Structure formats: structure tokens, C-alpha cells
Amino acid sequence: QVQLVESGGGLVQTGGSLRLSCAASGRTFSSYAMGWVRQAPGKEREFVAAINWSGSSTYYADSVKGRSTISRDNAKNMVYLQMNSLKPEDTAVYYCAARRSYYSSKSAHEYEYWGQGTQVTVSS
């Protein structure tokens, strides 16, 4: 089992940047694929980005592709999401998620473990 704690959210102006961090517990972190999922008010959870166990493979939602970078540091049990050129439509609670697989998924439903989320608000 793995526990996840997100940080790095906040209020930023349109065009700004944020780096979200996710700290994972457990000694088997490198055996999990990781993802970021967001949920805006009144909307369903939306896949944002995912990364496989080694960091060699990444996926992005079309809505953030080219503006975001997911990365991981298995030695530190950390996952990051660098978001640039932020837009008001990026406003949401961002969740870090873990999947008991070496391979990531674009489906939020395939992740078994979730953090509590961190709020990102982009002002226009």
C-alpha cells in the first residue's frame, strides 16, 4: 500500500506556473505507475498526466500537452507536475494517484491510491 500527499497548489495569474509535488510513502514506490488527475467544481475527475515506474514513458491530456511535464524521483519517492502557461480552465483540485502496475494509464479509474488533493486556482 502507498500513501500520497500533494503540495504546491495555490493561486496564480493566467500565464503563470506552478510545480505540484506528491510525496509517497512505502518502500515499493518504484513499482507503481503514477498519475495526476484533476477535478473542477461540478465536473468529473479528469486525467491530466501519467508516468510509468521508471519515468521513461509519459502521457498527457490534450488540454495540458505542451504546457505540463510530469516527472518522478524514485530515490525520493516523489512525483512532480510542472505546469506552465496556466489558464483559468486549469482551475481544479489536483490529485496524485498511484496504480499497482509498472505501466501507467490514461484512465483515472485504474488508479487505486489517491492523495487528498491540492487546490490550483488560476485567475484571469
Short mmCIF file of N, CA and C in Angstrom, two decimals:
data_model
loop_
_atom_site.label_atom_id
_atom_site.label_comp_id
_atom_site.label_asym_id
_atom_site.label_seq_id
_atom_site.Cartn_x
_atom_site.Cartn_y
_atom_site.Cartn_z
N GLN A 1 0.83 -1.18 0.00
CA GLN A 1 0.00 0.00 0.00
C GLN A 1 0.88 1.25 0.00
N VAL A 2 0.37 2.33 -0.57
CA VAL A 2 1.12 3.58 -0.64
C VAL A 2 0.22 4.73 -0.21
N GLN A 3 0.78 5.67 0.51
CA GLN A 3 0.06 6.87 0.90
C GLN A 3 0.65 8.06 0.17
N LEU A 4 -0.21 8.97 -0.24
CA LEU A 4 0.20 10.07 -1.10
C LEU A 4 -0.19 11.40 -0.48
N VAL A 5 0.72 12.37 -0.53
CA VAL A 5 0.46 13.71 -0.02
C VAL A 5 0.92 14.72 -1.06
N GLU A 6 -0.04 15.52 -1.53
CA GLU A 6 0.26 16.54 -2.53
C GLU A 6 0.60 17.87 -1.87
N SER A 7 1.35 18.69 -2.60
CA SER A 7 1.65 20.05 -2.17
C SER A 7 1.96 20.87 -3.41
N GLY A 8 2.01 22.18 -3.21
CA GLY A 8 2.42 23.06 -4.29
C GLY A 8 1.32 23.81 -5.00
N GLY A 9 0.07 23.53 -4.63
CA GLY A 9 -1.02 24.27 -5.24
C GLY A 9 -1.06 25.71 -4.74
N GLY A 10 -1.95 26.49 -5.34
CA GLY A 10 -2.08 27.88 -4.91
C GLY A 10 -2.81 28.71 -5.93
N LEU A 11 -2.75 30.01 -5.72
CA LEU A 11 -3.39 30.98 -6.60
C LEU A 11 -2.33 31.59 -7.51
N VAL A 12 -2.60 31.57 -8.80
CA VAL A 12 -1.64 32.10 -9.76
C VAL A 12 -2.41 32.82 -10.87
N GLN A 13 -1.77 33.78 -11.46
CA GLN A 13 -2.41 34.52 -12.56
C GLN A 13 -2.29 33.74 -13.87
N THR A 14 -3.18 34.06 -14.79
CA THR A 14 -3.10 33.47 -16.13
C THR A 14 -1.71 33.67 -16.71
N GLY A 15 -1.18 32.56 -17.26
CA GLY A 15 0.16 32.62 -17.83
C GLY A 15 1.25 32.23 -16.86
N GLY A 16 0.90 32.08 -15.60
CA GLY A 16 1.88 31.73 -14.60
C GLY A 16 2.20 30.24 -14.57
N SER A 17 3.03 29.86 -13.61
CA SER A 17 3.48 28.48 -13.49
C SER A 17 3.34 27.99 -12.05
N LEU A 18 3.17 26.69 -11.93
CA LEU A 18 3.16 26.04 -10.63
C LEU A 18 3.83 24.68 -10.77
N ARG A 19 4.44 24.25 -9.69
CA ARG A 19 5.00 22.91 -9.65
C ARG A 19 4.34 22.16 -8.50
N LEU A 20 3.58 21.15 -8.85
CA LEU A 20 2.94 20.32 -7.85
C LEU A 20 3.87 19.17 -7.49
N SER A 21 3.87 18.82 -6.21
CA SER A 21 4.68 17.71 -5.72
C SER A 21 3.79 16.68 -5.04
N CYS A 22 4.20 15.45 -5.11
CA CYS A 22 3.48 14.36 -4.45
C CYS A 22 4.50 13.48 -3.74
N ALA A 23 4.38 13.41 -2.43
CA ALA A 23 5.27 12.57 -1.63
C ALA A 23 4.56 11.24 -1.35
N ALA A 24 5.25 10.16 -1.64
CA ALA A 24 4.67 8.83 -1.45
C ALA A 24 5.39 8.08 -0.34
N SER A 25 4.63 7.35 0.44
CA SER A 25 5.22 6.52 1.47
C SER A 25 5.42 5.12 0.92
N GLY A 26 6.16 4.31 1.64
CA GLY A 26 6.31 2.93 1.23
C GLY A 26 7.64 2.65 0.55
N ARG A 27 8.09 1.39 0.64
CA ARG A 27 9.39 1.01 0.11
C ARG A 27 9.30 0.45 -1.31
N THR A 28 8.09 0.40 -1.85
CA THR A 28 7.92 -0.17 -3.19
C THR A 28 7.43 0.87 -4.18
N PHE A 29 7.74 2.11 -3.93
CA PHE A 29 7.24 3.20 -4.77
C PHE A 29 7.59 2.99 -6.23
N SER A 30 8.77 2.49 -6.51
CA SER A 30 9.20 2.34 -7.90
C SER A 30 8.41 1.28 -8.66
N SER A 31 7.60 0.51 -7.97
CA SER A 31 6.78 -0.49 -8.66
C SER A 31 5.40 0.04 -9.03
N TYR A 32 5.14 1.30 -8.74
CA TYR A 32 3.85 1.93 -9.05
C TYR A 32 3.99 2.90 -10.22
N ALA A 33 3.02 2.82 -11.11
CA ALA A 33 2.86 3.91 -12.07
C ALA A 33 2.10 5.03 -11.36
N MET A 34 2.37 6.26 -11.76
CA MET A 34 1.79 7.41 -11.08
C MET A 34 1.07 8.31 -12.06
N GLY A 35 0.09 9.01 -11.52
CA GLY A 35 -0.66 9.93 -12.38
C GLY A 35 -1.13 11.16 -11.61
N TRP A 36 -1.52 12.15 -12.37
CA TRP A 36 -2.18 13.34 -11.83
C TRP A 36 -3.56 13.43 -12.47
N VAL A 37 -4.53 13.68 -11.64
CA VAL A 37 -5.92 13.79 -12.07
C VAL A 37 -6.48 15.05 -11.43
N ARG A 38 -7.34 15.76 -12.13
CA ARG A 38 -7.91 16.98 -11.55
C ARG A 38 -9.43 16.93 -11.58
N GLN A 39 -10.02 17.70 -10.71
CA GLN A 39 -11.47 17.80 -10.67
C GLN A 39 -11.88 19.23 -10.42
N ALA A 40 -12.57 19.79 -11.37
CA ALA A 40 -13.10 21.15 -11.25
C ALA A 40 -14.50 21.09 -10.63
N PRO A 41 -14.95 22.17 -10.03
CA PRO A 41 -16.28 22.17 -9.40
C PRO A 41 -17.37 21.78 -10.39
N GLY A 42 -18.19 20.83 -9.98
CA GLY A 42 -19.31 20.39 -10.81
C GLY A 42 -18.93 19.50 -11.97
N LYS A 43 -17.67 19.10 -12.04
CA LYS A 43 -17.22 18.26 -13.15
C LYS A 43 -16.65 16.95 -12.63
N GLU A 44 -16.56 15.98 -13.53
CA GLU A 44 -15.96 14.70 -13.17
C GLU A 44 -14.44 14.82 -13.13
N ARG A 45 -13.82 13.83 -12.47
CA ARG A 45 -12.36 13.81 -12.45
C ARG A 45 -11.83 13.63 -13.86
N GLU A 46 -10.76 14.35 -14.16
CA GLU A 46 -10.18 14.36 -15.50
C GLU A 46 -8.70 13.99 -15.43
N PHE A 47 -8.32 13.02 -16.24
CA PHE A 47 -6.90 12.64 -16.34
C PHE A 47 -6.09 13.84 -16.81
N VAL A 48 -4.92 14.03 -16.20
CA VAL A 48 -4.03 15.13 -16.59
C VAL A 48 -2.72 14.59 -17.18
N ALA A 49 -2.05 13.73 -16.41
CA ALA A 49 -0.76 13.22 -16.85
C ALA A 49 -0.44 11.93 -16.11
N ALA A 50 0.41 11.11 -16.72
CA ALA A 50 0.80 9.85 -16.09
C ALA A 50 2.24 9.51 -16.46
N ILE A 51 2.84 8.69 -15.61
CA ILE A 51 4.24 8.31 -15.83
C ILE A 51 4.43 6.87 -15.37
N ASN A 52 5.22 6.11 -16.11
CA ASN A 52 5.42 4.72 -15.75
C ASN A 52 6.43 4.60 -14.60
N TRP A 53 6.73 3.39 -14.20
CA TRP A 53 7.52 3.15 -13.00
C TRP A 53 8.92 3.75 -13.07
N SER A 54 9.50 3.76 -14.26
CA SER A 54 10.87 4.23 -14.39
C SER A 54 10.97 5.69 -14.83
N GLY A 55 9.85 6.24 -15.28
CA GLY A 55 9.89 7.60 -15.80
C GLY A 55 10.19 7.67 -17.29
N SER A 56 10.32 6.52 -17.93
CA SER A 56 10.70 6.50 -19.34
C SER A 56 9.51 6.74 -20.27
N SER A 57 8.32 6.66 -19.75
CA SER A 57 7.12 6.83 -20.57
C SER A 57 6.14 7.76 -19.86
N THR A 58 5.64 8.74 -20.59
CA THR A 58 4.69 9.69 -20.03
C THR A 58 3.50 9.89 -20.98
N TYR A 59 2.38 10.25 -20.40
CA TYR A 59 1.17 10.57 -21.16
C TYR A 59 0.60 11.88 -20.64
N TYR A 60 -0.05 12.61 -21.53
CA TYR A 60 -0.67 13.87 -21.15
C TYR A 60 -2.04 13.98 -21.79
N ALA A 61 -2.95 14.64 -21.07
CA ALA A 61 -4.22 15.00 -21.67
C ALA A 61 -3.96 16.09 -22.71
N ASP A 62 -4.78 16.10 -23.74
CA ASP A 62 -4.61 17.11 -24.78
C ASP A 62 -4.70 18.52 -24.21
N SER A 63 -5.48 18.67 -23.16
CA SER A 63 -5.70 20.01 -22.59
C SER A 63 -4.46 20.59 -21.93
N VAL A 64 -3.49 19.75 -21.57
CA VAL A 64 -2.29 20.25 -20.91
C VAL A 64 -1.02 19.94 -21.69
N LYS A 65 -1.14 19.19 -22.76
CA LYS A 65 0.03 18.78 -23.54
C LYS A 65 0.77 20.01 -24.04
N GLY A 66 2.08 19.99 -23.88
CA GLY A 66 2.90 21.11 -24.29
C GLY A 66 3.06 22.18 -23.23
N ARG A 67 2.25 22.12 -22.20
CA ARG A 67 2.32 23.10 -21.10
C ARG A 67 2.72 22.46 -19.78
N SER A 68 2.68 21.14 -19.73
CA SER A 68 2.94 20.45 -18.46
C SER A 68 3.96 19.34 -18.64
N THR A 69 4.66 19.06 -17.55
CA THR A 69 5.65 17.98 -17.55
C THR A 69 5.52 17.19 -16.26
N ILE A 70 5.33 15.89 -16.40
CA ILE A 70 5.31 15.01 -15.23
C ILE A 70 6.67 14.33 -15.10
N SER A 71 7.13 14.19 -13.88
CA SER A 71 8.41 13.54 -13.64
C SER A 71 8.37 12.84 -12.29
N ARG A 72 9.34 11.98 -12.05
CA ARG A 72 9.39 11.28 -10.77
C ARG A 72 10.85 11.08 -10.35
N ASP A 73 11.03 10.95 -9.05
CA ASP A 73 12.34 10.67 -8.47
C ASP A 73 12.14 9.48 -7.54
N ASN A 74 12.46 8.30 -8.01
CA ASN A 74 12.20 7.09 -7.21
C ASN A 74 13.08 7.03 -5.96
N ALA A 75 14.22 7.67 -5.99
CA ALA A 75 15.08 7.67 -4.81
C ALA A 75 14.47 8.48 -3.68
N LYS A 76 13.63 9.46 -4.05
CA LYS A 76 13.00 10.32 -3.04
C LYS A 76 11.52 10.02 -2.86
N ASN A 77 11.01 9.05 -3.59
CA ASN A 77 9.57 8.73 -3.52
C ASN A 77 8.72 9.95 -3.86
N MET A 78 9.07 10.64 -4.91
CA MET A 78 8.38 11.88 -5.28
C MET A 78 7.93 11.84 -6.74
N VAL A 79 6.79 12.49 -6.96
CA VAL A 79 6.29 12.73 -8.31
C VAL A 79 5.99 14.22 -8.42
N TYR A 80 6.24 14.77 -9.60
CA TYR A 80 6.06 16.21 -9.79
C TYR A 80 5.20 16.45 -11.04
N LEU A 81 4.52 17.58 -11.01
CA LEU A 81 3.82 18.07 -12.20
C LEU A 81 4.14 19.55 -12.35
N GLN A 82 4.94 19.85 -13.34
CA GLN A 82 5.27 21.23 -13.67
C GLN A 82 4.24 21.74 -14.66
N MET A 83 3.56 22.80 -14.30
CA MET A 83 2.52 23.38 -15.16
C MET A 83 2.89 24.80 -15.53
N ASN A 84 2.94 25.09 -16.81
CA ASN A 84 3.28 26.41 -17.31
C ASN A 84 2.11 26.98 -18.13
N SER A 85 2.20 28.26 -18.40
CA SER A 85 1.17 28.93 -19.21
C SER A 85 -0.24 28.58 -18.72
N LEU A 86 -0.43 28.70 -17.43
CA LEU A 86 -1.70 28.28 -16.83
C LEU A 86 -2.86 29.16 -17.31
N LYS A 87 -4.02 28.50 -17.42
CA LYS A 87 -5.24 29.15 -17.88
C LYS A 87 -6.31 29.03 -16.81
N PRO A 88 -7.30 29.90 -16.83
CA PRO A 88 -8.39 29.79 -15.84
C PRO A 88 -9.06 28.41 -15.85
N GLU A 89 -9.12 27.78 -17.01
CA GLU A 89 -9.74 26.46 -17.10
C GLU A 89 -8.90 25.36 -16.46
N ASP A 90 -7.71 25.68 -16.03
CA ASP A 90 -6.89 24.73 -15.28
C ASP A 90 -7.26 24.72 -13.79
N THR A 91 -8.11 25.63 -13.39
CA THR A 91 -8.54 25.69 -12.00
C THR A 91 -9.25 24.40 -11.60
N ALA A 92 -8.74 23.77 -10.55
CA ALA A 92 -9.29 22.48 -10.10
C ALA A 92 -8.53 22.02 -8.87
N VAL A 93 -9.04 20.99 -8.25
CA VAL A 93 -8.27 20.27 -7.25
C VAL A 93 -7.47 19.20 -7.99
N TYR A 94 -6.18 19.17 -7.74
CA TYR A 94 -5.30 18.23 -8.41
C TYR A 94 -4.93 17.10 -7.45
N TYR A 95 -5.16 15.88 -7.92
CA TYR A 95 -4.90 14.70 -7.11
C TYR A 95 -3.73 13.91 -7.69
N CYS A 96 -2.90 13.44 -6.81
CA CYS A 96 -1.85 12.49 -7.16
C CYS A 96 -2.44 11.09 -6.99
N ALA A 97 -2.14 10.18 -7.90
CA ALA A 97 -2.71 8.84 -7.84
C ALA A 97 -1.66 7.79 -8.18
N ALA A 98 -1.80 6.62 -7.59
CA ALA A 98 -0.85 5.53 -7.81
C ALA A 98 -1.59 4.30 -8.33
N ARG A 99 -0.94 3.61 -9.24
CA ARG A 99 -1.51 2.39 -9.84
C ARG A 99 -0.55 1.24 -9.59
N ARG A 100 -1.09 0.11 -9.13
CA ARG A 100 -0.25 -1.05 -8.83
C ARG A 100 0.13 -1.76 -10.12
N SER A 101 0.95 -1.07 -10.87
CA SER A 101 1.42 -1.60 -12.15
C SER A 101 2.65 -0.82 -12.55
N TYR A 102 3.52 -1.44 -13.32
CA TYR A 102 4.67 -0.71 -13.84
C TYR A 102 4.24 0.27 -14.94
N TYR A 103 3.03 0.02 -15.48
CA TYR A 103 2.60 0.78 -16.65
C TYR A 103 1.47 1.73 -16.28
N SER A 104 1.56 2.95 -16.78
CA SER A 104 0.59 3.97 -16.44
C SER A 104 -0.68 3.82 -17.27
N SER A 105 -1.67 4.59 -16.91
CA SER A 105 -2.95 4.55 -17.60
C SER A 105 -3.50 5.96 -17.74
N LYS A 106 -4.26 6.17 -18.81
CA LYS A 106 -4.92 7.45 -19.01
C LYS A 106 -6.30 7.48 -18.37
N SER A 107 -6.68 6.38 -17.77
CA SER A 107 -7.99 6.29 -17.14
C SER A 107 -7.85 6.49 -15.64
N ALA A 108 -8.52 7.50 -15.13
CA ALA A 108 -8.46 7.79 -13.69
C ALA A 108 -8.98 6.61 -12.87
N HIS A 109 -9.86 5.82 -13.45
CA HIS A 109 -10.48 4.71 -12.71
C HIS A 109 -9.51 3.56 -12.45
N GLU A 110 -8.36 3.56 -13.12
CA GLU A 110 -7.41 2.45 -12.98
C GLU A 110 -6.36 2.72 -11.92
N TYR A 111 -6.51 3.80 -11.17
CA TYR A 111 -5.58 4.11 -10.09
C TYR A 111 -6.24 3.76 -8.77
N GLU A 112 -5.50 3.04 -7.93
CA GLU A 112 -6.08 2.52 -6.69
C GLU A 112 -5.87 3.42 -5.49
N TYR A 113 -4.83 4.21 -5.51
CA TYR A 113 -4.50 5.02 -4.34
C TYR A 113 -4.50 6.51 -4.72
N TRP A 114 -5.03 7.30 -3.79
CA TRP A 114 -5.21 8.73 -4.06
C TRP A 114 -4.77 9.58 -2.89
N GLY A 115 -4.23 10.75 -3.20
CA GLY A 115 -3.96 11.72 -2.17
C GLY A 115 -5.20 12.54 -1.86
N GLN A 116 -5.04 13.51 -0.99
CA GLN A 116 -6.18 14.35 -0.58
C GLN A 116 -6.42 15.50 -1.56
N GLY A 117 -5.45 15.79 -2.38
CA GLY A 117 -5.62 16.83 -3.38
C GLY A 117 -5.03 18.16 -2.96
N THR A 118 -4.69 18.98 -3.95
CA THR A 118 -4.19 20.33 -3.70
C THR A 118 -4.90 21.26 -4.68
N GLN A 119 -5.36 22.39 -4.17
CA GLN A 119 -6.15 23.32 -4.97
C GLN A 119 -5.25 24.18 -5.85
N VAL A 120 -5.60 24.26 -7.11
CA VAL A 120 -4.95 25.17 -8.05
C VAL A 120 -6.01 26.13 -8.56
N THR A 121 -5.76 27.42 -8.39
CA THR A 121 -6.69 28.44 -8.86
C THR A 121 -5.94 29.40 -9.76
N VAL A 122 -6.44 29.55 -10.98
CA VAL A 122 -5.82 30.45 -11.95
C VAL A 122 -6.77 31.61 -12.19
N SER A 123 -6.31 32.79 -11.86
CA SER A 123 -7.15 33.98 -12.02
C SER A 123 -6.95 34.60 -13.38
N SER A 124 -8.02 35.16 -13.90
CA SER A 124 -7.95 35.78 -15.23
C SER A 124 -7.58 37.25 -15.15
#
